[in-house]
Amino acid sequence: VQLVESGGGLVQAGGSLRLSCAASGFTFGDYAIGWFRQATGKPREGVSCIAITDSSTYYADSVKGRFTVSSDSAKSTVYLQMNNLKPEDTAVYYCVADPHRLSIRTMCRHSASFRSWGQGTQVTVSS
């Protein structure tokens, strides 16, 4: 399993970024794929996940209405569109993947649900 993130960077508050996660080495359609983030000094947080099997999605309360997760099976890629970014969104964002075994809400609320992690991409939102 290989997960390669891209799209992080520095943006002003209120701005937008789109993260991409290019996946390979597994059957894309059988998996749940998502995004966790970790800010300095804080625990990891499940931000948003999507089950490729049934297109079900999950969003943390902190990002609902601002972030949108989507997938492109032809490209084996998952995207996270982040709008109206806030300084508290500053973190390293990790793409995660695992076979879809539980509800997407359950999986995305527990980092241990995902055994495959990307290298992470930094998102910094300035005020």
Coordinates of N, CA, C and O in Angstrom, one line a residue:
V1 N 0.8 -1.2 0.0 CA 0.0 0.0 0.0 C 0.9 1.2 0.0 O 1.8 1.3 0.8
Q2 N 0.6 2.1 -0.9 CA 1.3 3.4 -0.9 C 0.3 4.6 -1.1 O -0.6 4.5 -1.9
L3 N 0.5 5.5 -0.2 CA -0.3 6.7 -0.2 C 0.6 7.9 -0.3 O 1.5 8.1 0.5
V4 N 0.3 8.8 -1.3 CA 1.2 9.9 -1.5 C 0.3 11.2 -1.5 O -0.5 11.4 -2.4
E5 N 0.5 12.0 -0.5 CA -0.2 13.3 -0.4 C 0.4 14.4 -1.1 O 1.7 14.4 -1.2
S6 N -0.4 15.3 -1.5 CA 0.1 16.6 -2.1 C -0.9 17.7 -1.9 O -2.1 17.4 -1.6
G7 N -0.5 18.9 -2.1 CA -1.4 20.0 -2.0 C -1.4 20.9 -0.8 O -2.1 21.9 -0.7
G8 N -0.6 20.5 0.2 CA -0.5 21.4 1.4 C 0.3 22.7 1.1 O 0.8 22.9 0.0
G9 N 0.3 23.5 2.0 CA 1.0 24.8 1.9 C 0.6 25.8 2.9 O -0.1 25.5 3.9
L10 N 0.9 27.1 2.6 CA 0.6 28.2 3.4 C -0.5 29.0 2.8 O -0.4 29.4 1.6
V11 N -1.5 29.3 3.6 CA -2.7 30.1 3.0 C -3.2 31.0 4.1 O -3.0 30.7 5.3
Q12 N -3.7 32.1 3.7 CA -4.3 33.0 4.7 C -5.7 32.5 5.2 O -6.4 31.8 4.4
A13 N -6.1 33.0 6.3 CA -7.4 32.6 6.9 C -8.5 33.0 5.9 O -8.4 34.1 5.3
G14 N -9.4 32.1 5.7 CA -10.5 32.4 4.7 C -10.2 31.8 3.3 O -11.1 31.7 2.5
G15 N -8.9 31.4 3.1 CA -8.5 30.8 1.8 C -8.9 29.4 1.7 O -9.5 28.8 2.6
S16 N -8.4 28.8 0.6 CA -8.8 27.4 0.2 C -7.5 26.6 -0.2 O -6.6 27.2 -0.7
L17 N -7.6 25.3 0.1 CA -6.5 24.4 -0.4 C -7.2 23.1 -0.8 O -8.3 22.8 -0.2
R18 N -6.6 22.4 -1.7 CA -7.1 21.0 -2.0 C -6.0 20.0 -1.9 O -5.0 20.1 -2.5
L19 N -6.2 19.1 -1.0 CA -5.2 18.0 -0.8 C -5.6 16.8 -1.7 O -6.8 16.5 -1.9
S20 N -4.6 16.2 -2.2 CA -4.8 15.0 -3.0 C -4.0 13.8 -2.3 O -3.0 14.0 -1.7
C21 N -4.6 12.6 -2.5 CA -4.0 11.4 -2.0 C -4.0 10.4 -3.1 O -5.1 9.8 -3.4
A22 N -2.9 10.1 -3.7 CA -2.8 9.1 -4.8 C -2.5 7.8 -4.1 O -1.4 7.6 -3.4
A23 N -3.3 6.8 -4.4 CA -3.2 5.5 -3.7 C -2.8 4.4 -4.7 O -3.2 4.5 -5.9
S24 N -2.0 3.5 -4.3 CA -1.6 2.4 -5.1 C -1.3 1.1 -4.3 O -1.1 1.3 -3.0
G25 N -1.3 0.0 -4.9 CA -0.9 -1.2 -4.2 C -2.1 -2.0 -3.5 O -1.8 -3.0 -2.8
F26 N -3.3 -1.6 -3.8 CA -4.4 -2.3 -3.2 C -5.6 -2.0 -4.1 O -5.6 -1.2 -5.0
T27 N -6.7 -2.8 -3.9 CA -8.0 -2.7 -4.6 C -8.7 -1.5 -4.1 O -9.4 -1.5 -3.1
F28 N -8.6 -0.4 -4.8 CA -9.1 0.9 -4.4 C -10.6 0.8 -4.0 O -11.0 1.4 -2.9
G29 N -11.4 0.1 -4.7 CA -12.8 0.0 -4.5 C -13.2 -0.7 -3.2 O -14.4 -0.6 -2.8
D30 N -12.3 -1.4 -2.6 CA -12.6 -2.1 -1.4 C -12.3 -1.4 -0.1 O -12.5 -1.9 1.0
Y31 N -11.8 -0.2 -0.2 CA -11.2 0.5 0.9 C -12.0 1.7 1.4 O -12.9 2.3 0.7
A32 N -11.7 2.1 2.7 CA -12.1 3.4 3.3 C -10.8 4.2 3.3 O -9.7 3.7 3.7
I33 N -10.9 5.4 2.8 CA -9.7 6.3 2.7 C -10.1 7.6 3.4 O -11.2 8.1 3.2
G34 N -9.1 8.2 4.1 CA -9.5 9.4 4.7 C -8.3 10.3 5.1 O -7.2 10.1 4.6
W35 N -8.6 11.3 5.9 CA -7.6 12.3 6.3 C -7.6 12.5 7.8 O -8.7 12.7 8.4
F36 N -6.5 12.3 8.4 CA -6.3 12.7 9.8 C -5.4 13.9 9.8 O -4.6 14.1 8.9
R37 N -5.4 14.6 10.9 CA -4.5 15.7 11.1 C -3.9 15.7 12.5 O -4.6 15.2 13.4
Q38 N -2.7 16.3 12.6 CA -2.1 16.4 13.9 C -1.4 17.8 14.0 O -0.5 18.1 13.3
A39 N -1.9 18.6 14.9 CA -1.3 19.9 15.2 C -0.3 19.7 16.3 O -0.4 18.7 17.1
T40 N 0.7 20.6 16.4 CA 1.7 20.5 17.4 C 1.1 20.5 18.8 O 0.3 21.3 19.2
G41 N 1.5 19.5 19.6 CA 1.0 19.4 20.9 C -0.4 18.9 21.1 O -1.0 18.9 22.2
K42 N -1.1 18.4 20.0 CA -2.4 17.9 20.1 C -2.5 16.5 19.6 O -1.7 16.1 18.8
P43 N -3.6 15.8 20.0 CA -3.7 14.4 19.5 C -4.2 14.4 18.0 O -4.7 15.4 17.5
R44 N -4.0 13.3 17.4 CA -4.5 13.1 16.0 C -6.0 13.2 16.0 O -6.7 12.7 16.9
E45 N -6.5 13.8 14.9 CA -7.9 14.0 14.8 C -8.4 13.5 13.4 O -7.8 13.8 12.4
G46 N -9.4 12.6 13.4 CA -10.0 12.2 12.1 C -10.8 13.4 11.5 O -11.7 13.9 12.2
V47 N -10.4 13.9 10.4 CA -11.0 15.1 9.8 C -12.1 14.7 8.9 O -13.2 15.2 9.0
S48 N -11.9 13.8 7.9 CA -12.9 13.3 7.0 C -12.5 12.0 6.3 O -11.3 11.8 6.1
C49 N -13.4 11.2 6.1 CA -13.2 9.9 5.4 C -14.3 9.6 4.4 O -15.4 10.1 4.6
I50 N -13.9 8.7 3.5 CA -14.9 8.3 2.5 C -14.7 6.8 2.3 O -13.6 6.3 2.2
A51 N -15.8 6.1 2.3 CA -15.8 4.6 1.9 C -16.0 4.5 0.4 O -17.1 4.9 -0.1
I52 N -15.0 4.0 -0.3 CA -15.1 3.9 -1.7 C -16.2 2.9 -2.1 O -16.8 3.0 -3.1
T53 N -16.4 1.9 -1.2 CA -17.4 0.9 -1.5 C -18.8 1.4 -1.7 O -19.5 1.0 -2.6
D54 N -19.2 2.4 -0.8 CA -20.6 2.8 -0.9 C -20.7 4.4 -0.9 O -21.8 4.9 -0.8
S55 N -19.5 5.0 -1.0 CA -19.5 6.5 -1.0 C -20.0 7.2 0.2 O -20.2 8.4 0.2
S56 N -20.1 6.5 1.3 CA -20.5 7.1 2.6 C -19.3 8.0 3.1 O -18.1 7.6 2.8
T57 N -19.6 9.0 3.7 CA -18.6 10.0 4.2 C -18.8 10.3 5.7 O -19.9 10.1 6.2
Y58 N -17.7 10.9 6.2 CA -17.7 11.3 7.6 C -16.9 12.6 7.6 O -15.9 12.8 7.0
Y59 N -17.4 13.6 8.5 CA -16.7 14.8 8.7 C -16.7 15.1 10.2 O -17.7 14.9 10.9
A60 N -15.6 15.5 10.7 CA -15.5 16.0 12.1 C -16.3 17.3 12.2 O -16.5 18.0 11.2
D61 N -16.9 17.5 13.3 CA -17.7 18.7 13.5 C -17.0 20.0 13.2 O -17.6 20.9 12.7
S62 N -15.7 19.9 13.5 CA -14.9 21.2 13.3 C -14.7 21.6 11.9 O -14.3 22.7 11.6
V63 N -15.0 20.7 10.9 CA -14.8 21.0 9.5 C -16.1 20.9 8.7 O -16.1 21.2 7.5
K64 N -17.2 20.5 9.3 CA -18.4 20.4 8.6 C -18.8 21.7 7.9 O -18.8 22.7 8.5
G65 N -19.2 21.6 6.7 CA -19.6 22.8 5.9 C -18.5 23.5 5.3 O -18.7 24.4 4.5
R66 N -17.3 23.2 5.6 CA -16.1 23.8 5.0 C -15.2 22.9 4.2 O -14.6 23.3 3.2
F67 N -15.2 21.6 4.6 CA -14.3 20.6 3.9 C -15.2 19.7 3.1 O -16.3 19.3 3.6
T68 N -14.7 19.2 2.0 CA -15.5 18.2 1.2 C -14.5 17.1 0.8 O -13.4 17.4 0.2
V69 N -14.8 15.9 1.0 CA -14.0 14.7 0.6 C -14.6 14.1 -0.6 O -15.9 14.0 -0.8
S70 N -13.8 13.7 -1.6 CA -14.3 13.1 -2.8 C -13.3 12.1 -3.3 O -12.1 12.1 -2.9
S71 N -13.7 11.3 -4.2 CA -12.8 10.3 -4.8 C -12.9 10.2 -6.3 O -14.0 10.4 -6.8
D72 N -11.9 9.7 -6.9 CA -11.8 9.5 -8.4 C -11.3 8.1 -8.6 O -10.1 7.9 -8.5
S73 N -12.2 7.1 -8.8 CA -11.7 5.7 -8.8 C -10.8 5.5 -10.1 O -9.9 4.7 -10.0
A74 N -11.0 6.2 -11.1 CA -10.2 6.1 -12.3 C -8.8 6.4 -12.1 O -7.8 5.9 -12.7
K75 N -8.6 7.4 -11.1 CA -7.2 7.8 -10.8 C -6.7 7.2 -9.5 O -5.6 7.6 -9.0
S76 N -7.6 6.5 -8.8 CA -7.2 5.9 -7.5 C -6.8 7.1 -6.6 O -5.7 7.0 -5.9
T77 N -7.5 8.1 -6.5 CA -7.1 9.3 -5.8 C -8.3 9.8 -5.0 O -9.5 9.8 -5.4
V78 N -8.0 10.3 -3.8 CA -9.0 10.9 -2.9 C -8.6 12.3 -2.7 O -7.4 12.6 -2.5
Y79 N -9.5 13.2 -2.6 CA -9.3 14.7 -2.5 C -9.9 15.2 -1.2 O -11.0 14.7 -0.8
L80 N -9.4 16.2 -0.7 CA -10.0 17.0 0.4 C -10.0 18.4 0.0 O -8.9 19.1 0.1
Q81 N -11.1 18.9 -0.3 CA -11.3 20.4 -0.6 C -11.5 21.1 0.7 O -12.5 20.8 1.4
M82 N -10.7 22.0 1.0 CA -10.7 22.8 2.3 C -11.0 24.2 2.0 O -10.1 24.9 1.4
N83 N -12.2 24.7 2.3 CA -12.5 26.1 2.1 C -12.7 26.8 3.5 O -12.8 26.2 4.5
N84 N -12.6 28.1 3.4 CA -12.8 29.0 4.6 C -11.9 28.5 5.7 O -12.3 28.3 6.8
L85 N -10.6 28.3 5.4 CA -9.6 27.8 6.3 C -9.4 28.7 7.5 O -9.5 30.0 7.3
K86 N -9.2 28.2 8.6 CA -9.0 28.9 9.9 C -7.6 28.6 10.4 O -7.1 27.5 10.2
P87 N -7.0 29.5 11.2 CA -5.7 29.2 11.8 C -5.7 27.8 12.6 O -4.7 27.1 12.6
E88 N -6.8 27.5 13.2 CA -6.9 26.2 13.9 C -6.9 25.0 13.0 O -6.8 23.9 13.5
D89 N -6.9 25.2 11.7 CA -6.8 24.1 10.8 C -5.3 23.7 10.5 O -5.0 22.7 9.9
T90 N -4.4 24.6 11.1 CA -3.0 24.3 10.9 C -2.6 23.0 11.5 O -2.8 22.8 12.7
A91 N -2.0 22.1 10.7 CA -1.6 20.8 11.1 C -0.9 20.1 10.0 O -0.9 20.5 8.9
V92 N -0.3 18.9 10.3 CA 0.1 18.0 9.3 C -1.1 17.1 9.0 O -1.7 16.5 9.9
Y93 N -1.4 17.0 7.7 CA -2.5 16.2 7.3 C -2.0 14.9 6.7 O -1.1 14.9 5.8
Y94 N -2.5 13.8 7.2 CA -2.1 12.5 6.7 C -3.3 11.8 6.0 O -4.4 11.8 6.4
C95 N -2.9 11.2 4.9 CA -3.9 10.3 4.2 C -3.8 8.9 4.8 O -2.7 8.4 5.0
V96 N -4.9 8.3 5.0 CA -5.0 7.0 5.6 C -5.9 6.0 4.8 O -6.8 6.5 4.1
A97 N -5.6 4.7 4.9 CA -6.4 3.8 4.2 C -6.5 2.4 4.9 O -5.5 2.0 5.5
D98 N -7.6 1.7 4.7 CA -7.8 0.4 5.2 C -9.0 -0.2 4.6 O -9.9 0.5 4.2
P99 N -9.1 -1.5 4.5 CA -10.3 -2.1 4.0 C -11.5 -1.6 4.8 O -11.5 -1.5 6.0
H100 N -12.6 -1.4 4.0 CA -13.8 -0.9 4.7 C -14.5 -2.0 5.5 O -15.1 -2.9 4.9
R101 N -14.3 -1.9 6.8 CA -14.8 -3.0 7.7 C -15.9 -2.6 8.6 O -16.7 -3.4 9.0
L102 N -15.9 -1.3 9.0 CA -16.9 -0.8 9.9 C -17.6 0.4 9.3 O -17.2 0.8 8.2
S103 N -18.5 1.0 10.0 CA -19.1 2.3 9.5 C -18.0 3.3 9.3 O -17.0 3.3 10.1
I104 N -18.1 4.1 8.3 CA -17.1 5.1 8.1 C -17.0 6.1 9.3 O -15.9 6.6 9.6
R105 N -18.1 6.3 10.0 CA -18.0 7.2 11.2 C -17.1 6.5 12.2 O -16.3 7.2 12.8
T106 N -17.3 5.2 12.5 CA -16.5 4.5 13.5 C -15.1 4.5 13.1 O -14.2 4.8 13.9
M107 N -14.8 4.2 11.8 CA -13.4 4.1 11.4 C -12.7 5.5 11.5 O -11.6 5.6 12.0
C108 N -13.4 6.5 11.1 CA -12.8 7.9 11.0 C -12.6 8.5 12.4 O -11.8 9.4 12.5
R109 N -13.2 8.0 13.4 CA -13.1 8.5 14.7 C -12.0 7.8 15.5 O -11.7 8.2 16.7
H110 N -11.4 6.8 14.9 CA -10.3 6.1 15.6 C -9.1 5.8 14.7 O -9.2 5.1 13.7
S111 N -8.0 6.4 15.0 CA -6.8 6.3 14.1 C -6.4 4.9 14.0 O -5.8 4.5 12.9
A112 N -6.6 4.1 15.0 CA -6.2 2.7 14.9 C -7.0 1.9 13.9 O -6.6 0.7 13.5
S113 N -8.0 2.4 13.3 CA -8.8 1.7 12.3 C -8.0 1.7 11.0 O -8.3 0.9 10.1
F114 N -7.0 2.5 10.8 CA -6.3 2.6 9.6 C -4.8 2.2 9.8 O -4.1 2.7 10.6
R115 N -4.4 1.2 9.0 CA -3.1 0.6 9.1 C -2.1 1.2 8.1 O -0.9 1.1 8.3
S116 N -2.6 1.9 7.1 CA -1.7 2.5 6.1 C -1.8 4.0 6.2 O -2.9 4.6 6.2
W117 N -0.7 4.7 6.3 CA -0.6 6.1 6.4 C 0.4 6.7 5.4 O 1.5 6.1 5.2
G118 N 0.1 7.8 4.9 CA 1.0 8.6 4.0 C 2.0 9.3 4.9 O 2.0 9.2 6.1
Q119 N 2.9 10.0 4.2 CA 4.0 10.7 4.9 C 3.6 12.0 5.5 O 4.3 12.6 6.3
G120 N 2.4 12.5 5.1 CA 1.9 13.8 5.7 C 2.2 15.0 4.8 O 3.3 15.0 4.2
T121 N 1.4 16.0 4.9 CA 1.6 17.2 4.2 C 1.2 18.4 5.1 O 0.2 18.3 5.8
Q122 N 2.0 19.4 5.2 CA 1.8 20.5 6.1 C 0.8 21.5 5.6 O 1.0 21.9 4.4
V123 N -0.2 21.8 6.4 CA -1.1 22.9 6.1 C -0.9 24.0 7.1 O -1.1 23.7 8.3
T124 N -0.6 25.2 6.7 CA -0.5 26.3 7.6 C -1.4 27.4 7.2 O -1.4 27.9 6.1
V125 N -2.2 27.8 8.2 CA -3.2 28.9 7.9 C -2.8 30.1 8.8 O -2.8 30.0 10.0
S126 N -2.5 31.2 8.1 CA -2.1 32.4 8.9 C -3.3 33.3 9.1 O -4.2 33.4 8.3
S127 N -3.2 34.0 10.2 CA -4.4 34.9 10.6 C -4.2 36.3 10.0 O -3.2 36.6 9.5

